[in-house]
């Protein structure tokens, strides 16, 4: 039954996330942007202890369905994740990404790992000091075309040996060197096999042969480290391979895609959080200036500012509803690749435009670094790029609606 | 609790109305657009679905169904998918009957609702729009002033569907210009009332199969009992929210019609030896259309949901309707574009959908859920 209501328990949890945004993120937001590679360690500590209670988790948990653990209660994990993501990215998207947790590495473990591996790799996130999980797919020679993985994993006795270079690894530095975390590295076990030969491997922090080559300087989300990692005869145990080593058509690469089905709505929610920050700021600003936004009057009598503001507002809500739907589908066990890409494509572009418009509507103030709106415009742009660019998501959507294979439409 | 699943009943309604729209309404759409006439047999067949009679209370012979704006939006989308002009014609009696069901006095219900419970289509309508560029629902120029025991109405209306064949109509007029929506009332006016003049049928860019008329009211006297809801009056804002939801939902149907047609064409039509849909330039247009349709539908459903919860849906319905007005134009324009030169030819329906979609930004108040 169609329902758009968030129940009180969810709303009260969101209030808690909002408080985190307001009191822990916003106060250091500008500083982290201006001092890109300085780590807000106190923030990490606070988020780490808070997350133990709040369960800020990212992931596509298929295991619960398989062993029937979730039973009769409707699953809300993915919906809750997109809701909390919006709330936290209202605070600061860069800080959200830098929050110590299992991150995309954890999502890969959840999507592709055995129950034993999930336990082994993920339990650390409930204990001890702050830790990060990261995922490394992109290489210098490819981005969207993730089937072109050239990093190799070669069997050598009781070990896999990883060789190659990975870039654009979110939280890569924190996961690889600055905490007791891990990096999930996608590498091919058989180049001739193409996509099915690409497998995920968990490389523990400070493993010999894995080095952080550099941390990127970026347009926005500067609080989050984006690392380049070099793997030079990096030896890891056999059971660090997530899932099966067998090269099957249905294997490895499908697991990457399964990860995207869960993470694209989250990135959409990140965008929405940033967009809402900008929208809220403009709304408050207009109120202070006694500029009314008159809903319900003739569209021909709206001022340009009203029209712009309403457009920002409805675009954001459209993106939000698409995102909720994609997450809801995952929670209810429905295949959501199409809807996840729709949400991501819509939110990425809509919020890019919303934040640009926010800068414009504030005039000279909007361009100033005294307020955060210009930063949100810079932060927003990443959501139209990572976890699949706007264009890649459009291709995925087009293939689905046309019922075309990747060979037929590329 | 967030849920995007239709109830089983809603799925059944969507499937049956959708099949009727696809198999019966769609084939009639082009001939109706060209001739301006909708076959009476088709209207009669649509009547059997109970789009109007279903919501008439049982004591007046109707179905006594509880109205749901969400279900209404689902129905409206399917009818819009078939053909919006025919859909608007079929639903027009709602414009008169539903406000009486929802906000009328007992006497008004008893007097006017029975005729919508019968087996035959009963034409009726409402007059909302006025012919001004900055026409504003909350600032109606048509006025209703107290005159002795009754009211006297003056002013002009336009886009009144089926006015010439409706026995009675609901005319919305300002009783207190200082109150915005709250200062607008509805008056039940028989067509033959002295002072009511119905124009020649309007000639419009789109919605050509829907007969609409201008209305002139000159010192048109009605009794106090003509005021909808009696002394209590009405919640005009809510009625217009219901209207926006219905019209916007039909817009989603129009968008979906253009999308499906363009998609299927692009898979068949070849250029440079391959279907044009295999080219990103076309495929991305289609992907964008698909996103906009889903986004628009969810916005409409959310506004409808607010109505069903009995809340003020002014903002949600206003934003959703304006969103549809923009996106329906864009999506139907893309429908024409994907077909290229052929899209411009009246042999294909896409040009008709573009003309129909242009109406969403101009017109208000001609449908309800």
XYZ file of C-alpha atoms in Angstrom:
779
model
C 0.000 0.000 0.000
C 1.448 3.322 -1.115
C 2.801 5.106 1.928
C 5.102 8.100 2.289
C 5.143 8.202 6.063
C 8.288 7.858 8.139
C 7.386 6.284 11.446
C 8.248 8.069 14.715
C 11.120 5.700 15.578
C 12.806 6.527 12.281
C 12.204 10.226 12.715
C 13.724 10.209 16.174
C 16.780 8.361 14.874
C 17.084 10.941 12.130
C 16.992 13.696 14.733
C 19.999 12.082 16.323
C 21.840 12.078 12.995
C 20.814 15.663 12.485
C 22.329 16.602 15.818
C 25.580 14.937 14.748
C 25.510 17.004 11.561
C 24.732 20.221 13.306
C 27.028 19.943 16.297
C 29.915 17.781 15.110
C 30.196 18.399 11.382
C 29.110 21.933 10.571
C 31.452 23.577 13.110
C 34.544 22.012 11.467
C 33.217 21.944 7.920
C 34.994 25.025 6.611
C 38.217 24.247 8.389
C 38.441 20.749 6.920
C 37.788 22.215 3.484
C 40.530 24.825 3.837
C 43.075 22.395 5.311
C 42.586 19.480 3.013
C 44.855 16.789 4.426
C 44.605 17.637 8.093
C 42.748 14.887 9.909
C 39.959 15.828 12.329
C 40.915 13.073 14.770
C 38.571 14.211 17.499
C 35.693 13.981 15.056
C 36.782 10.448 14.131
C 36.838 9.398 17.763
C 33.420 10.858 18.469
C 31.887 9.299 15.372
C 33.468 5.961 16.169
C 31.956 5.812 19.628
C 28.647 7.181 18.352
C 28.469 4.661 15.507
C 28.748 1.729 17.901
C 25.399 2.862 19.250
C 23.876 4.295 16.079
C 24.807 1.535 13.635
C 25.896 3.771 10.767
C 26.353 0.969 8.307
C 26.590 0.782 4.572
C 25.802 -2.432 2.844
C 23.729 -4.768 0.765
C 23.061 -7.482 3.262
C 21.852 -10.517 1.395
C 22.785 -13.003 4.069
C 19.878 -12.115 6.328
C 17.448 -13.101 3.637
C 19.244 -16.362 2.937
C 19.228 -17.635 6.517
C 15.841 -16.141 7.245
C 17.228 -14.188 10.185
C 15.168 -11.107 9.504
C 11.968 -13.187 9.589
C 8.650 -11.386 9.608
C 9.758 -7.862 10.445
C 10.022 -5.767 7.290
C 13.603 -4.956 6.450
C 14.375 -1.263 6.540
C 18.168 -1.338 6.513
C 18.646 0.245 3.105
C 15.926 2.819 3.612
C 17.407 3.721 6.978
C 20.826 4.014 5.360
C 19.698 6.471 2.684
C 17.770 8.496 5.254
C 20.702 8.735 7.640
C 23.074 9.451 4.747
C 20.962 12.417 3.695
C 20.942 13.685 7.252
C 24.713 13.356 7.676
C 25.533 14.859 4.286
C 23.347 17.795 5.200
C 26.113 18.278 7.735
C 29.116 17.662 5.504
C 29.547 15.168 2.678
C 33.325 15.084 2.989
C 33.199 14.364 6.699
C 30.501 11.770 6.092
C 32.859 9.973 3.713
C 35.726 10.231 6.165
C 33.707 8.741 9.022
C 35.410 5.630 10.367
C 33.422 2.578 9.282
C 33.600 -0.392 6.948
C 32.583 1.843 4.016
C 32.572 0.504 0.495
C 35.044 -2.202 1.514
C 32.454 -3.454 3.970
C 29.762 -3.283 1.297
C 31.895 -5.528 -0.917
C 32.435 -8.005 1.907
C 28.700 -8.060 2.570
C 27.888 -8.551 -1.101
C 30.505 -11.149 -1.998
C 31.881 -12.667 1.193
C 31.021 -15.939 2.918
C 29.453 -15.784 6.383
C 32.847 -16.681 7.862
C 34.537 -13.846 5.957
C 31.913 -11.333 7.022
C 32.546 -12.245 10.625
C 36.332 -12.215 10.228
C 36.618 -8.933 8.356
C 33.779 -6.896 9.777
C 33.806 -7.576 13.502
C 36.674 -5.103 13.977
C 34.248 -2.276 13.265
C 32.486 -2.952 16.531
C 35.569 -2.811 18.738
C 38.786 -0.991 19.537
C 39.991 2.167 17.859
C 38.501 3.880 14.795
C 38.960 1.892 11.596
C 38.223 2.309 7.941
C 37.317 -0.048 5.141
C 37.920 1.013 1.523
C 37.368 -0.331 -1.945
C 39.775 -0.057 -4.885
C 38.513 -0.644 -8.423
C 39.517 2.347 -10.554
C 42.937 2.312 -12.205
C 44.839 5.042 -14.052
C 43.810 3.585 -17.413
C 40.075 3.218 -16.763
C 37.224 4.535 -14.688
C 33.713 3.702 -15.775
C 34.768 0.682 -17.816
C 35.500 -1.373 -14.762
C 35.862 -4.583 -16.739
C 39.308 -3.340 -17.801
C 40.952 -4.264 -14.522
C 44.658 -4.853 -15.155
C 45.669 -5.394 -11.538
C 46.471 -9.089 -11.257
C 46.108 -11.662 -8.526
C 48.346 -14.659 -9.072
C 48.202 -17.820 -7.039
C 51.501 -18.689 -5.388
C 51.224 -21.610 -2.985
C 49.226 -20.504 0.037
C 49.009 -16.915 -1.145
C 47.591 -14.600 -3.714
C 50.077 -12.091 -5.059
C 48.583 -8.747 -6.076
C 50.272 -6.438 -8.586
C 48.945 -3.181 -10.000
C 47.973 0.424 -9.325
C 44.630 1.656 -8.009
C 43.443 5.256 -7.861
C 40.458 7.210 -6.494
C 40.209 4.981 -3.463
C 37.953 6.737 -0.940
C 39.376 6.547 2.614
C 42.226 4.551 1.085
C 44.881 6.161 3.222
C 42.956 5.627 6.439
C 42.129 2.026 5.536
C 45.570 1.038 4.258
C 47.943 2.799 6.607
C 46.340 4.866 9.311
C 44.085 2.347 11.008
C 43.614 -1.372 11.485
C 41.325 -1.473 8.457
C 41.453 -3.101 5.057
C 41.126 -2.394 1.360
C 39.027 -4.564 -0.943
C 40.980 -4.715 -4.179
C 39.435 -5.872 -7.425
C 41.983 -7.856 -9.428
C 41.857 -10.334 -12.252
C 42.812 -13.950 -11.737
C 42.572 -14.637 -15.463
C 42.872 -11.785 -17.935
C 41.666 -13.958 -20.801
C 38.392 -14.594 -18.945
C 37.360 -10.917 -19.028
C 34.753 -9.839 -16.473
C 34.248 -13.227 -14.787
C 37.958 -13.289 -13.969
C 37.743 -10.125 -11.839
C 37.601 -10.934 -8.118
C 37.573 -8.988 -4.869
C 40.438 -9.474 -2.409
C 40.706 -8.157 1.105
C 44.128 -6.636 1.741
C 44.770 -5.924 5.398
C 46.240 -2.608 6.564
C 50.004 -2.308 6.378
C 50.386 -5.471 4.319
C 53.853 -5.518 2.819
C 53.736 -4.575 -0.850
C 50.776 -2.162 -0.497
C 51.722 1.520 -0.365
C 49.820 4.784 -0.525
C 51.415 6.567 -3.477
C 49.585 9.857 -2.976
C 46.438 11.483 -1.636
C 44.617 13.597 -4.216
C 43.831 17.321 -4.031
C 40.205 17.783 -4.987
C 37.518 20.273 -5.989
C 35.357 19.341 -3.017
C 34.723 16.695 -0.328
C 38.198 17.613 0.873
C 37.717 16.131 4.327
C 37.722 12.712 2.686
C 41.010 11.228 1.563
C 41.168 9.887 -1.984
C 44.196 7.664 -2.317
C 46.308 6.107 -5.036
C 47.537 2.679 -3.963
C 50.373 0.668 -5.429
C 50.450 -3.099 -5.072
C 53.895 -4.494 -5.676
C 54.083 -8.257 -5.089
C 51.615 -7.805 -2.282
C 51.075 -11.248 -0.738
C 47.799 -12.051 0.969
C 46.376 -15.343 2.277
C 44.176 -17.503 0.044
C 41.102 -16.927 2.173
C 41.340 -13.176 1.549
C 39.537 -13.765 -1.724
C 35.870 -12.913 -1.177
C 33.606 -15.711 -2.349
C 34.809 -18.308 -4.812
C 38.041 -18.389 -6.839
C 36.267 -20.282 -9.592
C 35.965 -18.297 -12.821
C 32.302 -18.494 -13.780
C 30.083 -16.332 -15.920
C 27.987 -15.582 -12.872
C 30.982 -14.786 -10.737
C 33.028 -11.814 -9.611
C 31.871 -8.975 -11.766
C 28.265 -9.558 -10.921
C 29.261 -8.960 -7.332
C 30.588 -5.511 -8.271
C 27.225 -4.784 -9.790
C 25.397 -6.083 -6.723
C 27.459 -3.631 -4.687
C 26.412 -0.766 -6.942
C 22.730 -1.607 -6.553
C 23.116 -0.821 -2.866
C 25.620 2.020 -3.041
C 24.102 4.094 -5.832
C 21.030 4.986 -3.757
C 23.413 5.943 -0.951
C 25.357 8.279 -3.235
C 22.040 9.687 -4.417
C 21.177 10.287 -0.758
C 24.531 12.009 -0.248
C 23.679 14.364 -3.076
C 20.253 14.990 -1.574
C 21.798 15.837 1.795
C 24.078 18.419 0.204
C 21.201 19.764 -1.879
C 19.014 20.087 1.180
C 21.753 21.969 3.003
C 21.819 24.500 0.171
C 18.040 24.649 -0.068
C 17.613 25.175 3.682
C 20.200 27.921 3.610
C 18.463 29.731 0.750
C 15.059 29.308 2.421
C 16.299 30.850 5.671
C 18.027 33.594 3.745
C 14.900 34.490 1.780
C 12.902 34.537 5.008
C 15.377 36.952 6.552
C 15.072 39.171 3.487
C 11.263 39.020 3.698
C 11.051 37.348 0.313
C 7.962 35.137 0.381
C 7.688 31.948 -1.650
C 4.038 31.878 -2.633
C 2.818 28.350 -3.289
C -0.523 28.117 -5.023
C -0.538 31.401 -6.912
C -0.626 31.733 -10.669
C 2.676 30.494 -12.103
C 2.608 33.612 -14.274
C 2.826 35.807 -11.199
C 5.795 34.096 -9.586
C 9.010 36.059 -9.363
C 12.157 34.580 -10.891
C 13.485 33.891 -7.401
C 10.319 32.078 -6.341
C 10.347 30.045 -9.508
C 13.998 29.077 -9.020
C 13.466 28.181 -5.401
C 10.426 26.022 -6.121
C 12.277 24.298 -8.915
C 15.163 23.508 -6.563
C 12.715 22.217 -4.010
C 10.717 19.947 -6.310
C 13.798 18.611 -8.083
C 15.240 17.667 -4.730
C 12.025 15.951 -3.683
C 11.826 14.080 -7.003
C 15.364 12.800 -6.476
C 14.556 11.891 -2.884
C 11.494 9.847 -3.794
C 13.405 7.977 -6.516
C 16.094 7.251 -3.951
C 13.664 6.023 -1.320
C 12.090 3.760 -3.910
C 15.448 2.241 -4.893
C 16.285 1.573 -1.244
C 12.822 0.222 -0.502
C 13.156 -2.211 -3.395
C 16.394 -3.535 -1.970
C 14.767 -3.919 1.435
C 11.875 -5.850 -0.066
C 14.114 -8.117 -2.108
C 13.337 -6.617 -5.504
C 15.918 -6.214 -8.241
C 16.658 -2.500 -8.333
C 19.500 -1.904 -10.814
C 17.306 0.292 -13.012
C 15.822 2.239 -10.136
C 19.172 2.633 -8.369
C 20.658 4.155 -11.509
C 17.611 6.386 -11.976
C 17.983 7.705 -8.445
C 21.712 8.247 -8.846
C 21.441 9.923 -12.245
C 18.602 12.185 -11.132
C 20.080 13.128 -7.780
C 23.609 13.680 -9.095
C 22.504 16.088 -11.771
C 19.656 17.742 -9.854
C 21.837 18.595 -6.875
C 24.685 19.801 -9.071
C 22.206 22.291 -10.506
C 20.490 23.052 -7.189
C 23.736 24.016 -5.481
C 24.858 26.090 -8.460
C 21.538 27.906 -8.335
C 21.922 28.441 -4.578
C 25.221 30.239 -5.159
C 23.519 32.351 -7.806
C 20.467 33.225 -5.698
C 22.640 34.542 -2.870
C 24.427 36.931 -5.198
C 27.850 38.140 -4.054
C 27.332 36.404 -0.693
C 26.983 33.024 -2.337
C 30.399 33.268 -3.933
C 32.101 34.089 -0.658
C 33.933 31.478 1.416
C 32.464 33.120 4.501
C 29.449 30.887 4.085
C 29.318 27.241 3.110
C 27.136 27.443 0.011
C 30.050 27.639 -2.447
C 31.599 24.620 -0.726
C 28.362 22.667 -1.085
C 28.394 23.442 -4.790
C 31.895 21.974 -4.992
C 30.975 19.027 -2.774
C 27.815 18.272 -4.756
C 29.626 17.693 -8.022
C 31.267 14.461 -6.903
C 27.877 12.789 -6.614
C 27.407 13.218 -10.339
C 30.698 11.402 -10.903
C 31.552 8.657 -8.426
C 29.769 5.305 -8.097
C 29.116 5.607 -11.832
C 29.058 8.914 -13.671
C 25.826 10.482 -14.835
C 26.520 9.060 -18.285
C 27.215 5.495 -17.144
C 23.984 5.485 -15.205
C 22.129 6.775 -18.258
C 23.547 3.874 -20.281
C 22.442 1.399 -17.635
C 18.954 2.916 -17.586
C 18.777 2.922 -21.371
C 19.814 -0.727 -21.599
C 17.152 -1.706 -19.101
C 14.294 0.193 -20.674
C 15.277 -0.932 -24.168
C 16.100 -4.463 -23.080
C 19.513 -4.183 -24.725
C 22.688 -5.964 -23.704
C 25.940 -4.110 -23.161
C 26.968 -5.303 -26.619
C 23.885 -3.789 -28.228
C 24.162 -0.439 -26.468
C 27.560 0.840 -25.485
C 5.915 3.235 6.791
C 7.411 3.915 3.379
C 5.909 1.647 0.740
C 5.782 1.977 -3.034
C 3.589 -1.059 -3.686
C 0.038 -0.659 -4.944
C -2.591 -2.582 -3.023
C -4.035 -5.610 -4.804
C -7.207 -3.660 -5.473
C -5.234 -0.770 -6.938
C -3.297 -3.146 -9.162
C -6.542 -4.620 -10.434
C -7.947 -1.174 -11.115
C -4.771 -0.099 -12.856
C -4.723 -3.238 -15.003
C -8.353 -3.052 -16.052
C -8.414 0.700 -16.703
C -5.022 0.397 -18.388
C -6.277 -2.324 -20.717
C -9.343 -0.244 -21.571
C -7.140 2.779 -22.234
C -4.793 0.827 -24.460
C -7.352 -1.196 -26.376
C -10.364 1.101 -26.589
C -9.381 4.691 -25.895
C -6.108 4.848 -27.760
C -7.495 3.733 -31.143
C -10.175 6.419 -30.826
C -7.754 9.184 -29.868
C -6.595 10.374 -33.280
C -10.014 10.340 -34.950
C -11.423 12.228 -31.958
C -8.617 14.786 -32.111
C -9.290 15.386 -35.816
C -13.093 15.454 -35.661
C -13.548 16.903 -32.197
C -16.119 14.213 -31.442
C -15.828 11.344 -28.995
C -17.977 8.294 -29.815
C -20.909 8.074 -27.398
C -20.496 4.307 -27.232
C -16.949 4.714 -25.909
C -18.060 7.214 -23.255
C -20.854 4.860 -22.293
C -18.457 1.948 -21.996
C -16.119 4.008 -19.820
C -19.066 4.992 -17.609
C -19.511 1.333 -16.692
C -16.230 1.436 -14.776
C -17.999 3.578 -12.201
C -15.446 6.402 -12.287
C -18.225 8.719 -11.136
C -20.964 6.477 -9.739
C -18.546 4.528 -7.550
C -18.112 7.451 -5.192
C -21.813 8.328 -5.021
C -23.206 7.292 -1.605
C -25.216 4.077 -1.555
C -28.378 5.807 -0.410
C -28.402 7.657 -3.718
C -27.817 4.459 -5.652
C -24.059 4.737 -6.052
C -21.226 2.440 -5.087
C -20.550 4.177 -1.798
C -16.793 3.720 -2.254
C -14.398 5.641 -0.072
C -12.528 7.955 -2.371
C -8.785 7.672 -2.471
C -6.684 10.293 -4.198
C -3.898 7.757 -4.733
C -6.272 5.344 -6.466
C -7.741 8.318 -8.318
C -4.268 9.267 -9.529
C -3.687 5.727 -10.757
C -6.950 5.800 -12.717
C -6.255 9.267 -14.097
C -2.791 8.254 -15.275
C -4.154 5.270 -17.172
C -6.867 7.371 -18.814
C -4.290 10.008 -19.699
C -2.172 7.268 -21.203
C -5.088 6.286 -23.441
C -6.047 9.821 -24.390
C -6.288 12.822 -22.138
C -9.159 14.516 -24.011
C -11.307 11.408 -23.823
C -10.219 10.878 -20.226
C -11.207 14.419 -19.258
C -14.577 14.003 -20.974
C -15.260 10.743 -19.193
C -14.319 12.192 -15.807
C -15.986 15.597 -16.291
C -19.145 14.732 -14.294
C -16.866 14.305 -11.277
C -16.193 18.050 -11.383
C -19.795 18.581 -10.379
C -20.578 15.432 -8.400
C -17.501 14.951 -6.232
C -17.461 18.384 -4.548
C -21.131 17.824 -3.719
C -20.329 14.392 -2.280
C -17.473 15.817 -0.249
C -18.704 19.242 0.765
C -22.358 19.588 -0.230
C -25.298 19.909 2.155
C -27.654 16.954 2.654
C -30.230 18.700 0.493
C -27.712 19.266 -2.284
C -26.624 15.637 -2.156
C -30.189 14.419 -2.263
C -31.084 16.730 -5.109
C -28.124 16.276 -7.429
C -26.331 12.990 -6.855
C -28.944 10.418 -7.936
C -28.473 11.145 -11.594
C -24.844 10.005 -11.423
C -25.788 6.591 -10.091
C -27.573 5.511 -13.252
C -26.433 3.333 -16.100
C -25.957 6.206 -18.536
C -23.357 8.920 -18.785
C -24.657 12.059 -17.108
C -22.875 15.162 -18.312
C -22.016 17.768 -15.705
C -19.190 20.174 -15.161
C -17.532 22.906 -13.181
C -16.310 26.357 -14.191
C -12.982 27.214 -12.605
C -10.704 28.924 -15.135
C -10.938 32.510 -16.271
C -9.546 33.997 -19.474
C -6.667 36.062 -18.094
C -2.939 35.499 -18.573
C -2.262 35.645 -14.830
C -5.309 33.630 -13.958
C -5.028 32.675 -10.315
C -7.110 30.026 -8.582
C -6.961 31.975 -5.329
C -8.037 35.268 -6.928
C -11.166 34.522 -8.914
C -12.523 37.550 -10.741
C -15.968 36.047 -11.061
C -17.805 37.413 -8.070
C -20.779 36.242 -6.066
C -22.410 38.975 -4.060
C -25.197 38.597 -1.555
C -28.463 39.788 -3.021
C -31.406 39.504 -0.718
C -31.821 35.851 0.130
C -29.514 34.678 -2.651
C -26.443 35.611 -4.649
C -25.744 37.385 -7.879
C -22.853 36.170 -10.046
C -20.881 38.248 -12.536
C -17.839 37.615 -14.681
C -16.385 35.252 -17.267
C -15.125 31.685 -17.214
C -13.318 29.560 -19.781
C -12.256 25.981 -20.382
C -15.538 24.718 -19.012
C -15.763 21.114 -20.228
C -19.095 19.858 -21.593
C -20.853 23.098 -20.586
C -23.278 22.949 -23.507
C -24.561 19.480 -22.633
C -24.538 19.757 -18.836
C -27.825 20.409 -17.058
C -26.059 21.966 -14.131
C -22.645 23.241 -13.348
C -20.615 24.289 -10.378
C -19.357 27.812 -10.767
C -16.579 29.005 -8.513
C -16.723 32.643 -7.556
C -15.182 35.007 -5.047
C -17.361 35.876 -2.087
C -14.581 37.601 -0.146
C -11.631 38.857 -2.167
C -9.519 39.438 0.946
C -9.368 35.746 1.826
C -7.689 34.085 -1.140
C -8.683 30.438 -1.472
C -10.908 30.709 1.586
C -12.851 33.515 -0.079
C -13.919 31.356 -3.015
C -17.247 29.529 -3.013
C -18.975 27.135 -5.354
C -22.467 27.748 -6.750
C -24.688 25.155 -8.311
C -26.115 26.831 -11.392
C -28.545 25.257 -13.862
C -27.406 25.907 -17.408
C -30.645 27.650 -18.282
C -30.367 30.216 -15.498
C -31.003 33.764 -16.735
C -27.724 35.629 -17.247
C -25.705 32.522 -18.172
C -24.383 32.585 -21.719
C -22.402 29.708 -23.139
C -20.088 30.558 -26.013
C -19.370 28.651 -29.156
C -17.121 25.707 -28.489
C -13.544 26.813 -27.835
C -10.897 26.081 -30.421
C -7.732 25.009 -28.651
C -4.230 23.934 -29.611
C -4.642 20.566 -27.934
C -7.269 18.633 -25.984
C -9.220 19.063 -29.183
C -11.595 16.191 -28.578
C -12.723 17.737 -25.323
C -15.600 20.146 -25.814
C -14.875 23.240 -23.738
C -16.705 26.545 -23.594
C -16.493 30.063 -22.367
C -19.119 31.163 -19.964
C -20.429 34.667 -19.401
C -22.304 35.456 -16.213
C -24.273 38.659 -16.201
C -26.295 39.429 -13.098
C -26.969 35.762 -12.728
C -29.229 35.295 -9.707
C -29.194 32.089 -7.677
C -30.804 31.166 -4.390
C -28.939 30.784 -1.097
C -29.374 27.032 -1.438
C -27.175 27.129 -4.550
C -24.119 27.828 -2.459
C -22.161 24.586 -2.135
C -21.998 23.499 1.477
C -24.612 26.087 2.473
C -23.550 28.617 5.063
C -20.457 26.547 5.873
C -19.171 27.006 2.354
C -16.356 24.864 1.036
C -12.655 24.160 1.298
C -11.825 25.412 -2.185
C -8.105 24.973 -1.666
C -8.575 21.255 -1.042
C -10.754 20.900 -4.138
C -8.016 22.482 -6.203
C -5.401 20.185 -4.654
C -7.529 17.247 -5.774
C -7.719 18.833 -9.181
C -3.976 19.324 -9.484
C -3.340 15.728 -8.495
C -5.791 14.424 -11.096
C -4.548 16.613 -13.922
C -0.899 15.957 -13.068
C -1.555 12.209 -12.955
C -3.050 12.432 -16.428
C 0.095 14.263 -17.468
C 2.168 11.326 -16.281
C 0.007 9.128 -18.495
C 0.624 11.388 -21.487
C 4.355 11.269 -20.809
C 4.253 7.505 -20.584
C 2.364 7.286 -23.884
C 5.029 9.378 -25.624
C 7.820 7.389 -24.010
C 6.471 3.986 -25.000
C 5.791 5.075 -28.542
C 9.207 6.675 -29.019
C 10.961 3.719 -27.407
C 9.268 1.195 -29.668
C 9.869 3.354 -32.737
C 13.551 3.773 -31.893
C 14.002 0.029 -31.662
C 12.452 -0.478 -35.095
C 13.731 2.513 -37.027
C 17.138 2.010 -38.553
C 19.810 4.529 -39.485
C 23.283 3.658 -40.693
C 22.304 0.006 -40.558
C 21.351 -0.171 -36.895
C 18.281 0.689 -34.801
C 18.544 4.323 -33.727
C 17.930 3.205 -30.120
C 21.413 1.697 -30.144
C 22.856 5.199 -30.518
C 23.538 6.986 -27.255
C 22.130 10.235 -28.630
C 18.707 8.562 -28.800
C 19.111 6.121 -25.916
C 19.936 8.927 -23.473
C 16.845 10.865 -24.493
C 14.744 7.783 -23.781
C 16.501 7.188 -20.455
C 15.806 10.781 -19.449
C 12.146 10.393 -20.391
C 11.928 7.275 -18.214
C 13.460 9.036 -15.216
C 11.139 12.022 -15.552
C 8.065 9.802 -15.741
C 8.958 7.931 -12.563
C 9.931 11.129 -10.755
C 6.698 12.841 -11.755
C 4.571 9.843 -10.784
C 6.122 9.638 -7.329
C 5.572 13.358 -6.744
C 1.936 12.983 -7.770
C 1.441 9.965 -5.532
C 2.979 11.793 -2.617
C 0.611 14.730 -3.060
C -2.295 12.281 -3.384
C -1.166 10.514 -0.238
C -1.237 13.810 1.653
C -4.814 14.329 0.500
C -5.814 10.833 1.595
C -4.360 11.573 5.019
C -6.608 14.626 5.180
C -3.695 17.036 5.258
C -3.118 20.300 3.455
C -1.635 19.249 0.111
C -1.340 22.761 -1.337
C 2.431 22.803 -1.583
C 2.862 19.152 -2.607
C 0.143 19.288 -5.248
C 1.250 22.675 -6.577
C 4.866 21.595 -6.931
C 3.899 18.225 -8.412
C 1.562 19.786 -10.926
C 4.109 22.389 -11.979
C 6.714 19.656 -12.237
C 4.430 17.698 -14.532
C 3.675 20.800 -16.573
C 7.393 21.184 -17.274
C 8.348 17.559 -17.633
C 5.336 16.565 -19.745
C 6.274 19.252 -22.219
C 9.884 18.110 -22.273
C 9.049 14.412 -22.518
C 6.446 14.782 -25.260
C 8.754 17.135 -27.148
C 11.401 14.428 -26.948
C 8.829 11.983 -28.252
C 8.492 14.102 -31.379
C 12.262 14.509 -31.578
C 13.012 10.783 -31.441
C 10.699 10.222 -34.400
C 12.346 13.067 -36.286
C 10.426 14.213 -39.362
C 7.911 11.450 -38.857
C 7.118 12.837 -35.438
C 5.856 15.992 -37.088
C 3.416 14.094 -39.280
C -0.098 13.565 -37.942
C 0.090 9.907 -38.935
C 1.904 9.389 -35.621
C 0.367 10.420 -32.293
C 3.444 12.099 -30.804
C 2.626 15.569 -32.168
C -0.821 15.295 -30.600
C 0.710 14.453 -27.232
C 3.007 17.459 -27.501
C 0.012 19.720 -28.193
C -1.912 18.135 -25.335
C 1.023 18.452 -22.921
C 1.345 22.169 -23.604
C -1.964 22.616 -21.824
C -0.709 21.582 -18.393
C 0.895 24.906 -17.608
C -2.129 26.875 -18.807
C -5.088 24.976 -17.455
C -6.362 24.250 -13.959
C -9.398 22.745 -12.417
C -10.712 20.502 -15.187
C -10.225 17.125 -13.508
C -10.476 15.670 -10.037
C -9.653 12.465 -8.215
